[in-house]
PDB file of C-alpha atoms in Angstrom:
ATOM      1  CA  UNK A   1       0.000   0.000   0.000  1.00 38.00           C
ATOM      2  CA  UNK A   2       1.362   3.382  -0.961  1.00 44.00           C
ATOM      3  CA  UNK A   3      -0.210   6.631   0.210  1.00 44.00           C
ATOM      4  CA  UNK A   4       1.209   9.731  -1.357  1.00 47.00           C
ATOM      5  CA  UNK A   5      -0.113  13.010  -0.008  1.00 46.00           C
ATOM      6  CA  UNK A   6       1.234  16.211  -1.457  1.00 46.00           C
ATOM      7  CA  UNK A   7       4.017  14.410  -3.277  1.00 45.00           C
ATOM      8  CA  UNK A   8       5.499  15.401  -6.635  1.00 43.00           C
ATOM      9  CA  UNK A   9       6.731  12.421  -8.640  1.00 50.00           C
ATOM     10  CA  UNK A  10       8.830  13.388 -11.612  1.00 47.00           C
ATOM     11  CA  UNK A  11      11.672  12.594 -13.971  1.00 46.00           C
ATOM     12  CA  UNK A  12      11.375   8.825 -13.695  1.00 49.00           C
ATOM     13  CA  UNK A  13      12.630   6.864 -16.666  1.00 48.00           C
ATOM     14  CA  UNK A  14      12.156   3.149 -16.042  1.00 48.00           C
ATOM     15  CA  UNK A  15      11.615   1.231 -19.310  1.00 52.00           C
ATOM     16  CA  UNK A  16       8.484  -0.467 -17.917  1.00 63.00           C
ATOM     17  CA  UNK A  17       6.769   2.345 -15.989  1.00 73.00           C
ATOM     18  CA  UNK A  18       8.160   5.862 -15.889  1.00 73.00           C
ATOM     19  CA  UNK A  19       6.299   7.029 -12.769  1.00 78.00           C
ATOM     20  CA  UNK A  20       4.448   4.597 -10.477  1.00 82.00           C
ATOM     21  CA  UNK A  21       3.594   0.946 -11.149  1.00 81.00           C
ATOM     22  CA  UNK A  22       1.115  -1.248  -9.277  1.00 82.00           C
ATOM     23  CA  UNK A  23       1.630  -5.010  -9.538  1.00 84.00           C
ATOM     24  CA  UNK A  24      -0.849  -7.887  -9.565  1.00 87.00           C
ATOM     25  CA  UNK A  25      -2.501  -8.233  -6.148  1.00 88.00           C
ATOM     26  CA  UNK A  26      -1.102  -4.915  -4.877  1.00 89.00           C
ATOM     27  CA  UNK A  27      -3.060  -1.828  -3.809  1.00 91.00           C
ATOM     28  CA  UNK A  28      -1.878   1.702  -4.533  1.00 90.00           C
ATOM     29  CA  UNK A  29      -3.641   4.834  -3.301  1.00 92.00           C
ATOM     30  CA  UNK A  30      -2.452   8.188  -4.595  1.00 92.00           C
ATOM     31  CA  UNK A  31      -3.937  11.343  -3.107  1.00 92.00           C
ATOM     32  CA  UNK A  32      -3.107  15.013  -3.681  1.00 93.00           C
ATOM     33  CA  UNK A  33      -0.044  14.283  -5.812  1.00 90.00           C
ATOM     34  CA  UNK A  34       1.537  15.445  -9.069  1.00 90.00           C
ATOM     35  CA  UNK A  35       2.969  12.809 -11.412  1.00 89.00           C
ATOM     36  CA  UNK A  36       4.862  14.611 -14.167  1.00 89.00           C
ATOM     37  CA  UNK A  37       7.837  14.539 -16.480  1.00 87.00           C
ATOM     38  CA  UNK A  38       8.241  10.748 -16.471  1.00 84.00           C
ATOM     39  CA  UNK A  39       8.991   8.604 -19.510  1.00 82.00           C
ATOM     40  CA  UNK A  40       8.964   4.946 -20.452  1.00 79.00           C
ATOM     41  CA  UNK A  41      10.079   4.448 -24.043  1.00 72.00           C
ATOM     42  CA  UNK A  42       8.350   1.103 -24.424  1.00 71.00           C
ATOM     43  CA  UNK A  43       5.466   1.330 -21.995  1.00 75.00           C
ATOM     44  CA  UNK A  44       3.512   3.614 -19.641  1.00 79.00           C
ATOM     45  CA  UNK A  45       4.923   7.051 -18.857  1.00 77.00           C
ATOM     46  CA  UNK A  46       3.043   8.131 -15.714  1.00 80.00           C
ATOM     47  CA  UNK A  47       1.098   5.405 -13.891  1.00 85.00           C
ATOM     48  CA  UNK A  48       0.446   1.745 -14.657  1.00 84.00           C
ATOM     49  CA  UNK A  49      -1.894  -0.652 -12.912  1.00 85.00           C
ATOM     50  CA  UNK A  50      -0.573  -4.082 -13.840  1.00 84.00           C
ATOM     51  CA  UNK A  51      -3.400  -6.070 -12.285  1.00 87.00           C
ATOM     52  CA  UNK A  52      -3.965  -4.768  -8.763  1.00 89.00           C
ATOM     53  CA  UNK A  53      -6.187  -2.037  -7.323  1.00 92.00           C
ATOM     54  CA  UNK A  54      -5.210   1.584  -7.975  1.00 92.00           C
ATOM     55  CA  UNK A  55      -7.064   4.603  -6.620  1.00 95.00           C
ATOM     56  CA  UNK A  56      -6.052   8.082  -7.728  1.00 94.00           C
ATOM     57  CA  UNK A  57      -7.748  11.035  -6.025  1.00 96.00           C
ATOM     58  CA  UNK A  58      -7.000  14.750  -6.442  1.00 96.00           C
ATOM     59  CA  UNK A  59      -3.931  14.353  -8.620  1.00 95.00           C
ATOM     60  CA  UNK A  60      -2.320  15.882 -11.683  1.00 94.00           C
ATOM     61  CA  UNK A  61      -0.786  13.553 -14.263  1.00 92.00           C
ATOM     62  CA  UNK A  62       1.006  15.790 -16.758  1.00 93.00           C
ATOM     63  CA  UNK A  63       3.893  15.958 -19.179  1.00 91.00           C
ATOM     64  CA  UNK A  64       4.605  12.223 -19.151  1.00 88.00           C
ATOM     65  CA  UNK A  65       5.807  10.393 -22.259  1.00 86.00           C
ATOM     66  CA  UNK A  66       4.834   6.793 -22.904  1.00 83.00           C
ATOM     67  CA  UNK A  67       4.314   4.299 -25.631  1.00 76.00           C
ATOM     68  CA  UNK A  68       1.518   3.303 -25.498  1.00 69.00           C
ATOM     69  CA  UNK A  69       0.099   5.603 -22.781  1.00 77.00           C
ATOM     70  CA  UNK A  70       0.508   8.020 -19.867  1.00 76.00           C
ATOM     71  CA  UNK A  71      -1.924   6.171 -17.564  1.00 78.00           C
ATOM     72  CA  UNK A  72      -2.692   2.499 -18.117  1.00 76.00           C
ATOM     73  CA  UNK A  73      -4.790  -0.186 -16.554  1.00 74.00           C
ATOM     74  CA  UNK A  74      -3.073  -2.996 -18.381  1.00 75.00           C
ATOM     75  CA  UNK A  75      -4.625  -6.297 -17.354  1.00 73.00           C
ATOM     76  CA  UNK A  76      -8.221  -7.488 -17.261  1.00 76.00           C
ATOM     77  CA  UNK A  77      -7.995  -8.066 -13.508  1.00 85.00           C
ATOM     78  CA  UNK A  78      -6.963  -4.463 -12.819  1.00 90.00           C
ATOM     79  CA  UNK A  79      -9.320  -2.132 -10.928  1.00 94.00           C
ATOM     80  CA  UNK A  80      -8.553   1.559 -11.473  1.00 93.00           C
ATOM     81  CA  UNK A  81     -10.545   4.437  -9.981  1.00 96.00           C
ATOM     82  CA  UNK A  82      -9.605   8.008 -10.870  1.00 96.00           C
ATOM     83  CA  UNK A  83     -11.424  10.887  -9.128  1.00 98.00           C
ATOM     84  CA  UNK A  84     -10.938  14.681  -9.075  1.00 97.00           C
ATOM     85  CA  UNK A  85      -7.862  14.399 -11.276  1.00 97.00           C
ATOM     86  CA  UNK A  86      -6.392  16.294 -14.231  1.00 97.00           C
ATOM     87  CA  UNK A  87      -4.612  14.317 -16.961  1.00 94.00           C
ATOM     88  CA  UNK A  88      -2.979  16.862 -19.258  1.00 95.00           C
ATOM     89  CA  UNK A  89      -0.166  17.437 -21.717  1.00 93.00           C
ATOM     90  CA  UNK A  90       0.911  13.812 -21.932  1.00 89.00           C
ATOM     91  CA  UNK A  91       2.478  12.394 -25.090  1.00 88.00           C
ATOM     92  CA  UNK A  92       1.688   8.840 -26.106  1.00 85.00           C
ATOM     93  CA  UNK A  93       1.358   6.747 -29.206  1.00 79.00           C
ATOM     94  CA  UNK A  94      -1.900   5.189 -28.049  1.00 77.00           C
ATOM     95  CA  UNK A  95      -3.897   7.214 -25.539  1.00 80.00           C
ATOM     96  CA  UNK A  96      -3.498   9.350 -22.428  1.00 84.00           C
ATOM     97  CA  UNK A  97      -5.556   6.651 -20.669  1.00 88.00           C
ATOM     98  CA  UNK A  98      -5.380   3.046 -21.875  1.00 86.00           C
ATOM     99  CA  UNK A  99      -8.007   0.991 -20.068  1.00 87.00           C
ATOM    100  CA  UNK A 100      -8.427  -2.720 -19.451  1.00 87.00           C
ATOM    101  CA  UNK A 101     -10.100  -4.203 -16.410  1.00 89.00           C
ATOM    102  CA  UNK A 102     -12.546  -2.149 -14.370  1.00 92.00           C
ATOM    103  CA  UNK A 103     -11.897   1.566 -14.912  1.00 94.00           C
ATOM    104  CA  UNK A 104     -13.909   4.447 -13.465  1.00 96.00           C
ATOM    105  CA  UNK A 105     -13.399   8.194 -14.034  1.00 97.00           C
ATOM    106  CA  UNK A 106     -15.351  10.713 -11.920  1.00 98.00           C
ATOM    107  CA  UNK A 107     -14.681  14.482 -12.021  1.00 98.00           C
ATOM    108  CA  UNK A 108     -11.674  13.961 -14.316  1.00 98.00           C
ATOM    109  CA  UNK A 109     -10.334  16.394 -16.908  1.00 98.00           C
ATOM    110  CA  UNK A 110      -8.434  14.768 -19.773  1.00 96.00           C
ATOM    111  CA  UNK A 111      -7.154  17.643 -21.903  1.00 96.00           C
ATOM    112  CA  UNK A 112      -4.300  18.623 -24.187  1.00 95.00           C
ATOM    113  CA  UNK A 113      -2.889  15.115 -24.559  1.00 92.00           C
ATOM    114  CA  UNK A 114      -1.878  13.644 -27.917  1.00 90.00           C
ATOM    115  CA  UNK A 115      -5.011  11.498 -27.613  1.00 88.00           C
ATOM    116  CA  UNK A 116      -7.599  10.668 -24.961  1.00 89.00           C
ATOM    117  CA  UNK A 117      -9.001   7.321 -23.832  1.00 91.00           C
ATOM    118  CA  UNK A 118      -8.436   3.941 -25.467  1.00 88.00           C
ATOM    119  CA  UNK A 119     -11.038   1.632 -23.941  1.00 89.00           C
ATOM    120  CA  UNK A 120     -10.412  -2.095 -24.403  1.00 90.00           C
ATOM    121  CA  UNK A 121     -13.016  -2.872 -21.762  1.00 90.00           C
ATOM    122  CA  UNK A 122     -15.871  -0.691 -20.448  1.00 92.00           C
ATOM    123  CA  UNK A 123     -14.786   2.601 -18.858  1.00 94.00           C
ATOM    124  CA  UNK A 124     -17.375   4.321 -16.652  1.00 97.00           C
ATOM    125  CA  UNK A 125     -17.175   8.138 -16.936  1.00 98.00           C
ATOM    126  CA  UNK A 126     -19.131  10.696 -14.909  1.00 98.00           C
ATOM    127  CA  UNK A 127     -18.916  14.499 -14.527  1.00 98.00           C
ATOM    128  CA  UNK A 128     -15.754  14.631 -16.649  1.00 98.00           C
ATOM    129  CA  UNK A 129     -14.226  16.665 -19.492  1.00 98.00           C
ATOM    130  CA  UNK A 130     -12.498  15.236 -22.563  1.00 97.00           C
ATOM    131  CA  UNK A 131     -10.973  18.053 -24.627  1.00 97.00           C
ATOM    132  CA  UNK A 132      -8.275  19.435 -26.866  1.00 95.00           C
ATOM    133  CA  UNK A 133      -6.533  16.222 -27.952  1.00 93.00           C
ATOM    134  CA  UNK A 134      -3.620  17.348 -30.109  1.00 92.00           C
ATOM    135  CA  UNK A 135      -2.982  14.287 -32.276  1.00 89.00           C
ATOM    136  CA  UNK A 136      -6.018  12.017 -32.082  1.00 87.00           C
ATOM    137  CA  UNK A 137      -9.538  11.676 -30.775  1.00 92.00           C
ATOM    138  CA  UNK A 138     -10.713  12.170 -27.220  1.00 94.00           C
ATOM    139  CA  UNK A 139     -12.067   8.595 -27.222  1.00 93.00           C
ATOM    140  CA  UNK A 140     -11.165   5.503 -29.216  1.00 87.00           C
ATOM    141  CA  UNK A 141     -13.387   2.421 -29.000  1.00 80.00           C
ATOM    142  CA  UNK A 142     -16.398   4.510 -27.969  1.00 77.00           C
ATOM    143  CA  UNK A 143     -18.479   1.327 -27.734  1.00 83.00           C
ATOM    144  CA  UNK A 144     -16.572   0.703 -24.470  1.00 92.00           C
ATOM    145  CA  UNK A 145     -16.990   4.252 -23.142  1.00 94.00           C
ATOM    146  CA  UNK A 146     -19.996   4.278 -20.800  1.00 96.00           C
ATOM    147  CA  UNK A 147     -21.295   7.690 -19.792  1.00 97.00           C
ATOM    148  CA  UNK A 148     -22.909   8.017 -16.388  1.00 98.00           C
ATOM    149  CA  UNK A 149     -23.888  11.597 -17.195  1.00 98.00           C
ATOM    150  CA  UNK A 150     -22.741  15.210 -17.148  1.00 98.00           C
ATOM    151  CA  UNK A 151     -19.652  14.759 -19.336  1.00 98.00           C
ATOM    152  CA  UNK A 152     -18.258  17.084 -22.003  1.00 98.00           C
ATOM    153  CA  UNK A 153     -16.492  15.851 -25.148  1.00 97.00           C
ATOM    154  CA  UNK A 154     -15.392  18.620 -27.499  1.00 97.00           C
ATOM    155  CA  UNK A 155     -14.800  16.452 -30.606  1.00 96.00           C
ATOM    156  CA  UNK A 156     -17.869  14.140 -30.383  1.00 95.00           C
ATOM    157  CA  UNK A 157     -15.655  11.020 -30.432  1.00 95.00           C
ATOM    158  CA  UNK A 158     -16.823   9.625 -27.070  1.00 95.00           C
ATOM    159  CA  UNK A 159     -20.447   9.087 -28.060  1.00 94.00           C
ATOM    160  CA  UNK A 160     -21.737  10.577 -24.810  1.00 96.00           C
ATOM    161  CA  UNK A 161     -25.547  10.542 -24.745  1.00 95.00           C
ATOM    162  CA  UNK A 162     -26.565  10.279 -21.072  1.00 98.00           C
ATOM    163  CA  UNK A 163     -28.410  12.967 -19.139  1.00 98.00           C
ATOM    164  CA  UNK A 164     -26.441  16.238 -18.993  1.00 98.00           C
ATOM    165  CA  UNK A 165     -23.804  15.168 -21.550  1.00 98.00           C
ATOM    166  CA  UNK A 166     -22.468  17.765 -24.007  1.00 98.00           C
ATOM    167  CA  UNK A 167     -20.720  16.818 -27.258  1.00 97.00           C
ATOM    168  CA  UNK A 168     -19.073  19.019 -29.856  1.00 96.00           C
ATOM    169  CA  UNK A 169     -18.774  22.135 -27.670  1.00 97.00           C
ATOM    170  CA  UNK A 170     -15.560  23.759 -26.448  1.00 96.00           C
ATOM    171  CA  UNK A 171     -14.766  23.337 -22.776  1.00 95.00           C
ATOM    172  CA  UNK A 172     -13.000  26.736 -22.881  1.00 96.00           C
ATOM    173  CA  UNK A 173     -10.305  25.479 -20.535  1.00 97.00           C
ATOM    174  CA  UNK A 174      -7.482  27.663 -19.284  1.00 97.00           C
ATOM    175  CA  UNK A 175      -3.878  26.490 -19.309  1.00 97.00           C
ATOM    176  CA  UNK A 176      -2.678  23.941 -16.770  1.00 97.00           C
ATOM    177  CA  UNK A 177      -1.808  26.012 -13.697  1.00 96.00           C
ATOM    178  CA  UNK A 178      -1.974  26.356  -9.944  1.00 95.00           C
ATOM    179  CA  UNK A 179      -5.558  27.547  -9.571  1.00 95.00           C
ATOM    180  CA  UNK A 180      -5.634  27.456  -5.790  1.00 91.00           C
ATOM    181  CA  UNK A 181      -5.860  23.742  -4.981  1.00 87.00           C
ATOM    182  CA  UNK A 182      -3.311  21.173  -3.989  1.00 88.00           C
ATOM    183  CA  UNK A 183      -2.613  20.165  -7.598  1.00 93.00           C
ATOM    184  CA  UNK A 184      -2.460  21.746 -11.053  1.00 95.00           C
ATOM    185  CA  UNK A 185      -5.762  22.130 -12.953  1.00 97.00           C
ATOM    186  CA  UNK A 186      -7.338  23.758 -15.996  1.00 97.00           C
ATOM    187  CA  UNK A 187      -9.594  26.664 -14.992  1.00 96.00           C
ATOM    188  CA  UNK A 188     -13.052  26.676 -16.583  1.00 90.00           C
TER     189      UNK A 188
END
């Protein structure tokens, strides 16, 4: 079990996981942390859940470089919950978030990454923003993206159609900055 409060993880460069990895059967809880500037040339730049339970709450995951992704839930047995988190400015060949297993996003902003979510298995999304992908769509495999309502997708690629969802409209986000909380965010 790892609890990281107020930590800033950066400049990692492991070939498997640049930032933080969570193995099969392990539990990782990350709270009020910034994971940035990590790289993994052949794998996940920021965070990887390799089959355990990973909970990320009130974090910023930014400026990581990975092939295939910046945040990955990589095995069908993985359980990944991301809440009140900003995933921004990550460079990947596949998606800022690559999801297998059980993945849930609540109050998450995924913005300014080369691409958004690649969903191999259903990803539950609620009260979240998908915007400004610089090299691909906000969502790939939209048949596996399940809206639980009140999401915004600026390029219509997520197929959001639940109550309160907005597609094809700009989120009008500010730049990633310290907007008065414990982590970096995009002001609305």
